[in-house]
Amino acid sequence: MTIQNNDRLVYEAMPTRPLVTWPEGKTVAVWHAPNVEHYDYVAPGGGSPQGRTRYPDPQHYMHRDNGNRTAFWRLLRAVDKYEIPSTVSLSLSVLEEIPEVRDAMAERDWEIMSHGISNLRPLYDMPYDDEDRFYELSQKLSETYYGGKRIKGMLGPKISGTDNTSDLMVKHGMTYHADWIHDEQPRPIRTEGAGKLVSIPYSYMLNDVPLLLAKHYPGSYFVAMAKAQIDRLLRDADEDGQGRVACIATHPFVTGQPYMQRYIEEIFDYLRSDDRLWVTTAGDISDHYLENSYDEQLAHAEVIAAAREASA
Amino acid sequence: MTLIQHPDDATVFAPGLPRTFDTHRAPWALPDGKKLAVSVLLHAPSYQDVPPAGSFKPITMQGGVGRDTSEPKHGQLARLSQWDFGLTVGIWRLLGIAEKAGVPVAVALDSFGVRTMPGLADLVAERAQEIVVRGSAANIVIDEAMTAEQEREYITEARSSVEAATGRTATGWFSPERANSLRTPELLRGAGFDWFGDWPVDERPVALDGAATGLTAVPFGLETEDMFSLYTRSLAFPDYERLLDETIEQLVADADIVGARFLGLSWFGWVLGQACFADVAERTLQKLAAHPDVILVTPGQVAAL
């Protein structure tokens, strides 16, 4: 019997939790998640890539592939200028098939977060054994092409999953899952075994695809949102002592467009303007949480749940 | 004599809603000559990823990856976890903002949330001036295809769960997605509710008539709602803040012409409680609290005026 998604959440309201703190007195951890994606020209099973035309859809494919040819390199120049550690949400086929991009990421020690094999191959309804092999392949790709490193986390391809996803991620040694956006801190995610998995706060708010592609806001609004988010988190953390997390999610094919460069540089410059910010990777945030806060926060939530159960 | 023959299957006007219009009705008045009554309703709904068989779901709703608003495929956690943000973080941030501004608030809870989120109901009960019942779950709605008995059960189950978990009596109701059947007002009155917030129909409370007599529609505006403005309409947050400011300014001015006005602010923990938007709530409530023509009251108090 697999665990239902609602039951994977470990509820406790922010105001009653034991404090989460970050290294060196930092109060807000920020991670940059560039989504470096590959989209099949014709995806398995055919189908329309975007519901726009039938396959192939060159407008869709070329727009995204340009993201890896030119826009990735422009975004990289901004990342380099501000030395922003990055956790790449990666279509893992890039490791094998686009070595130029892979090597550029490796040179900068970007952390790889799996984003599936291709962003047109979601996990929905995947049988258990197939999904099991998918994680095995994911780890093998990273070990083979990325300096023997194993992958610590995943953002599901096209934000997809199955009821087995959390359990299988743990089975294959992963410790964080970015599909859950229910908090400003990592939180324990219940799994079937003893392995520990946490949610890492990703964002569909500070994210160029929903903001610019789906909702049609200008680049300046991305900056306004990022500043408003970080300012508020810093103030709240100063007030209640709770360390918090913000994520800046980009896609080269959006944020790497020429007109966006000034805006992403403005965001990165902002991240470098306040010593209270811990600009780091998803893996470092979740490792720190696992080592220092996971057990205490889980135990505290369980005490509250037991008290509630007893009084009900 | 009427010229129009309405089709037999049309319901032309909402049942129980008296047809009254500004400048053609006695003006509404507030204590101490105040011009604008404002109620803040904070929504703390929960999202049930797999609703029980036989329940009714909205056709579309907000939240998720930012593009699709239709039902997410099973296995996508985006909408579930985004709504859940309201309960883990968002509602507490908004409650803190209201407390600092000295603004009383009503908080709407549903039965799935109070059943499955340990501590949620107790903490809300400690801090909210009024508790409102908000159905079964964010994504389980009232539907015209329900039988009267099913709908009655939906309403009473939600009420008894929320009242038992909070230890508070609730006189008000808000339907998930504002979804109603033709019978809803009558059934709410039958279940003992004094007011409901679903209908953004007026700028003052409306006492219903007919089978719903005794129930007051306390109109929580749609355009001033954070979910509608920031998600459905995709306003930028500075534009939403300006919309709120200009609404308040105009309502105060209009009160001299058409009588006192009511503004119901319908805000969601998962929307305005997000860090990037929360300052809009903070500045708006502080301005309201300092406004000499504004009275801040809970919706239950408005219904009783």
JSON list of N, CA, C and O in Angstrom, two decimals, chain A residues 45-64:
[
{"chain": "A", "resi": 45, "resn": "GLY", "atom": "N", "xyz": [5.62, 8.31, -28.36]},
{"chain": "A", "resi": 45, "resn": "GLY", "atom": "CA", "xyz": [4.16, 8.31, -28.44]},
{"chain": "A", "resi": 45, "resn": "GLY", "atom": "C", "xyz": [3.60, 9.44, -29.29]},
{"chain": "A", "resi": 45, "resn": "GLY", "atom": "O", "xyz": [2.39, 9.57, -29.42]},
{"chain": "A", "resi": 46, "resn": "GLY", "atom": "N", "xyz": [4.50, 10.25, -29.87]},
{"chain": "A", "resi": 46, "resn": "GLY", "atom": "CA", "xyz": [4.02, 11.37, -30.68]},
{"chain": "A", "resi": 46, "resn": "GLY", "atom": "C", "xyz": [3.34, 12.40, -29.80]},
{"chain": "A", "resi": 46, "resn": "GLY", "atom": "O", "xyz": [3.77, 12.65, -28.69]},
{"chain": "A", "resi": 47, "resn": "GLY", "atom": "N", "xyz": [2.30, 12.96, -30.28]},
{"chain": "A", "resi": 47, "resn": "GLY", "atom": "CA", "xyz": [1.58, 13.96, -29.48]},
{"chain": "A", "resi": 47, "resn": "GLY", "atom": "C", "xyz": [2.14, 15.35, -29.71]},
{"chain": "A", "resi": 47, "resn": "GLY", "atom": "O", "xyz": [3.27, 15.53, -30.19]},
{"chain": "A", "resi": 48, "resn": "SER", "atom": "N", "xyz": [1.33, 16.32, -29.36]},
{"chain": "A", "resi": 48, "resn": "SER", "atom": "CA", "xyz": [1.71, 17.71, -29.57]},
{"chain": "A", "resi": 48, "resn": "SER", "atom": "C", "xyz": [2.55, 18.17, -28.40]},
{"chain": "A", "resi": 48, "resn": "SER", "atom": "O", "xyz": [2.15, 18.03, -27.26]},
{"chain": "A", "resi": 49, "resn": "PRO", "atom": "N", "xyz": [3.72, 18.75, -28.67]},
{"chain": "A", "resi": 49, "resn": "PRO", "atom": "CA", "xyz": [4.58, 19.17, -27.55]},
{"chain": "A", "resi": 49, "resn": "PRO", "atom": "C", "xyz": [3.94, 20.23, -26.66]},
{"chain": "A", "resi": 49, "resn": "PRO", "atom": "O", "xyz": [4.16, 20.26, -25.47]},
{"chain": "A", "resi": 50, "resn": "GLN", "atom": "N", "xyz": [3.13, 21.09, -27.27]},
{"chain": "A", "resi": 50, "resn": "GLN", "atom": "CA", "xyz": [2.64, 22.23, -26.52]},
{"chain": "A", "resi": 50, "resn": "GLN", "atom": "C", "xyz": [1.15, 22.44, -26.73]},
{"chain": "A", "resi": 50, "resn": "GLN", "atom": "O", "xyz": [0.59, 23.43, -26.28]},
{"chain": "A", "resi": 51, "resn": "GLY", "atom": "N", "xyz": [0.49, 21.53, -27.44]},
{"chain": "A", "resi": 51, "resn": "GLY", "atom": "CA", "xyz": [-0.92, 21.73, -27.75]},
{"chain": "A", "resi": 51, "resn": "GLY", "atom": "C", "xyz": [-1.12, 22.85, -28.76]},
{"chain": "A", "resi": 51, "resn": "GLY", "atom": "O", "xyz": [-2.17, 23.47, -28.80]},
{"chain": "A", "resi": 52, "resn": "ARG", "atom": "N", "xyz": [-0.11, 23.12, -29.55]},
{"chain": "A", "resi": 52, "resn": "ARG", "atom": "CA", "xyz": [-0.15, 24.26, -30.47]},
{"chain": "A", "resi": 52, "resn": "ARG", "atom": "C", "xyz": [-0.34, 23.77, -31.90]},
{"chain": "A", "resi": 52, "resn": "ARG", "atom": "O", "xyz": [-1.27, 24.19, -32.58]},
{"chain": "A", "resi": 53, "resn": "THR", "atom": "N", "xyz": [0.60, 22.92, -32.34]},
{"chain": "A", "resi": 53, "resn": "THR", "atom": "CA", "xyz": [0.43, 22.22, -33.61]},
{"chain": "A", "resi": 53, "resn": "THR", "atom": "C", "xyz": [0.67, 20.74, -33.29]},
{"chain": "A", "resi": 53, "resn": "THR", "atom": "O", "xyz": [1.12, 20.40, -32.20]},
{"chain": "A", "resi": 54, "resn": "ARG", "atom": "N", "xyz": [0.36, 19.87, -34.31]},
{"chain": "A", "resi": 54, "resn": "ARG", "atom": "CA", "xyz": [0.76, 18.48, -34.12]},
{"chain": "A", "resi": 54, "resn": "ARG", "atom": "C", "xyz": [2.27, 18.36, -34.26]},
{"chain": "A", "resi": 54, "resn": "ARG", "atom": "O", "xyz": [2.94, 19.31, -34.63]},
{"chain": "A", "resi": 55, "resn": "TYR", "atom": "N", "xyz": [2.81, 17.16, -33.94]},
{"chain": "A", "resi": 55, "resn": "TYR", "atom": "CA", "xyz": [4.27, 17.02, -33.99]},
{"chain": "A", "resi": 55, "resn": "TYR", "atom": "C", "xyz": [4.77, 16.90, -35.41]},
{"chain": "A", "resi": 55, "resn": "TYR", "atom": "O", "xyz": [4.02, 16.45, -36.26]},
{"chain": "A", "resi": 56, "resn": "PRO", "atom": "N", "xyz": [6.00, 17.28, -35.70]},
{"chain": "A", "resi": 56, "resn": "PRO", "atom": "CA", "xyz": [6.87, 18.03, -34.80]},
{"chain": "A", "resi": 56, "resn": "PRO", "atom": "C", "xyz": [6.41, 19.49, -34.74]},
{"chain": "A", "resi": 56, "resn": "PRO", "atom": "O", "xyz": [5.73, 19.96, -35.64]},
{"chain": "A", "resi": 57, "resn": "ASP", "atom": "N", "xyz": [6.81, 20.17, -33.68]},
{"chain": "A", "resi": 57, "resn": "ASP", "atom": "CA", "xyz": [6.49, 21.59, -33.55]},
{"chain": "A", "resi": 57, "resn": "ASP", "atom": "C", "xyz": [7.81, 22.35, -33.53]},
{"chain": "A", "resi": 57, "resn": "ASP", "atom": "O", "xyz": [8.43, 22.53, -32.49]},
{"chain": "A", "resi": 58, "resn": "PRO", "atom": "N", "xyz": [8.30, 22.74, -34.70]},
{"chain": "A", "resi": 58, "resn": "PRO", "atom": "CA", "xyz": [9.63, 23.38, -34.75]},
{"chain": "A", "resi": 58, "resn": "PRO", "atom": "C", "xyz": [9.69, 24.67, -33.93]},
{"chain": "A", "resi": 58, "resn": "PRO", "atom": "O", "xyz": [10.74, 24.98, -33.36]},
{"chain": "A", "resi": 59, "resn": "GLN", "atom": "N", "xyz": [8.60, 25.42, -33.90]},
{"chain": "A", "resi": 59, "resn": "GLN", "atom": "CA", "xyz": [8.64, 26.67, -33.12]},
{"chain": "A", "resi": 59, "resn": "GLN", "atom": "C", "xyz": [9.00, 26.35, -31.67]},
{"chain": "A", "resi": 59, "resn": "GLN", "atom": "O", "xyz": [9.84, 27.00, -31.05]},
{"chain": "A", "resi": 60, "resn": "HIS", "atom": "N", "xyz": [8.34, 25.32, -31.12]},
{"chain": "A", "resi": 60, "resn": "HIS", "atom": "CA", "xyz": [8.58, 24.93, -29.73]},
{"chain": "A", "resi": 60, "resn": "HIS", "atom": "C", "xyz": [10.00, 24.40, -29.55]},
{"chain": "A", "resi": 60, "resn": "HIS", "atom": "O", "xyz": [10.74, 24.81, -28.67]},
{"chain": "A", "resi": 61, "resn": "TYR", "atom": "N", "xyz": [10.38, 23.47, -30.43]},
{"chain": "A", "resi": 61, "resn": "TYR", "atom": "CA", "xyz": [11.68, 22.81, -30.28]},
{"chain": "A", "resi": 61, "resn": "TYR", "atom": "C", "xyz": [12.84, 23.80, -30.43]},
{"chain": "A", "resi": 61, "resn": "TYR", "atom": "O", "xyz": [13.77, 23.83, -29.61]},
{"chain": "A", "resi": 62, "resn": "MET", "atom": "N", "xyz": [12.74, 24.63, -31.46]},
{"chain": "A", "resi": 62, "resn": "MET", "atom": "CA", "xyz": [13.88, 25.53, -31.75]},
{"chain": "A", "resi": 62, "resn": "MET", "atom": "C", "xyz": [14.00, 26.61, -30.68]},
{"chain": "A", "resi": 62, "resn": "MET", "atom": "O", "xyz": [15.11, 27.00, -30.31]},
{"chain": "A", "resi": 63, "resn": "HIS", "atom": "N", "xyz": [12.88, 27.06, -30.18]},
{"chain": "A", "resi": 63, "resn": "HIS", "atom": "CA", "xyz": [12.90, 28.06, -29.11]},
{"chain": "A", "resi": 63, "resn": "HIS", "atom": "C", "xyz": [13.67, 27.52, -27.91]},
{"chain": "A", "resi": 63, "resn": "HIS", "atom": "O", "xyz": [14.49, 28.20, -27.30]},
{"chain": "A", "resi": 64, "resn": "ARG", "atom": "N", "xyz": [13.40, 26.24, -27.60]},
{"chain": "A", "resi": 64, "resn": "ARG", "atom": "CA", "xyz": [14.06, 25.64, -26.44]},
{"chain": "A", "resi": 64, "resn": "ARG", "atom": "C", "xyz": [15.50, 25.24, -26.75]},
{"chain": "A", "resi": 64, "resn": "ARG", "atom": "O", "xyz": [16.39, 25.38, -25.90]}
]
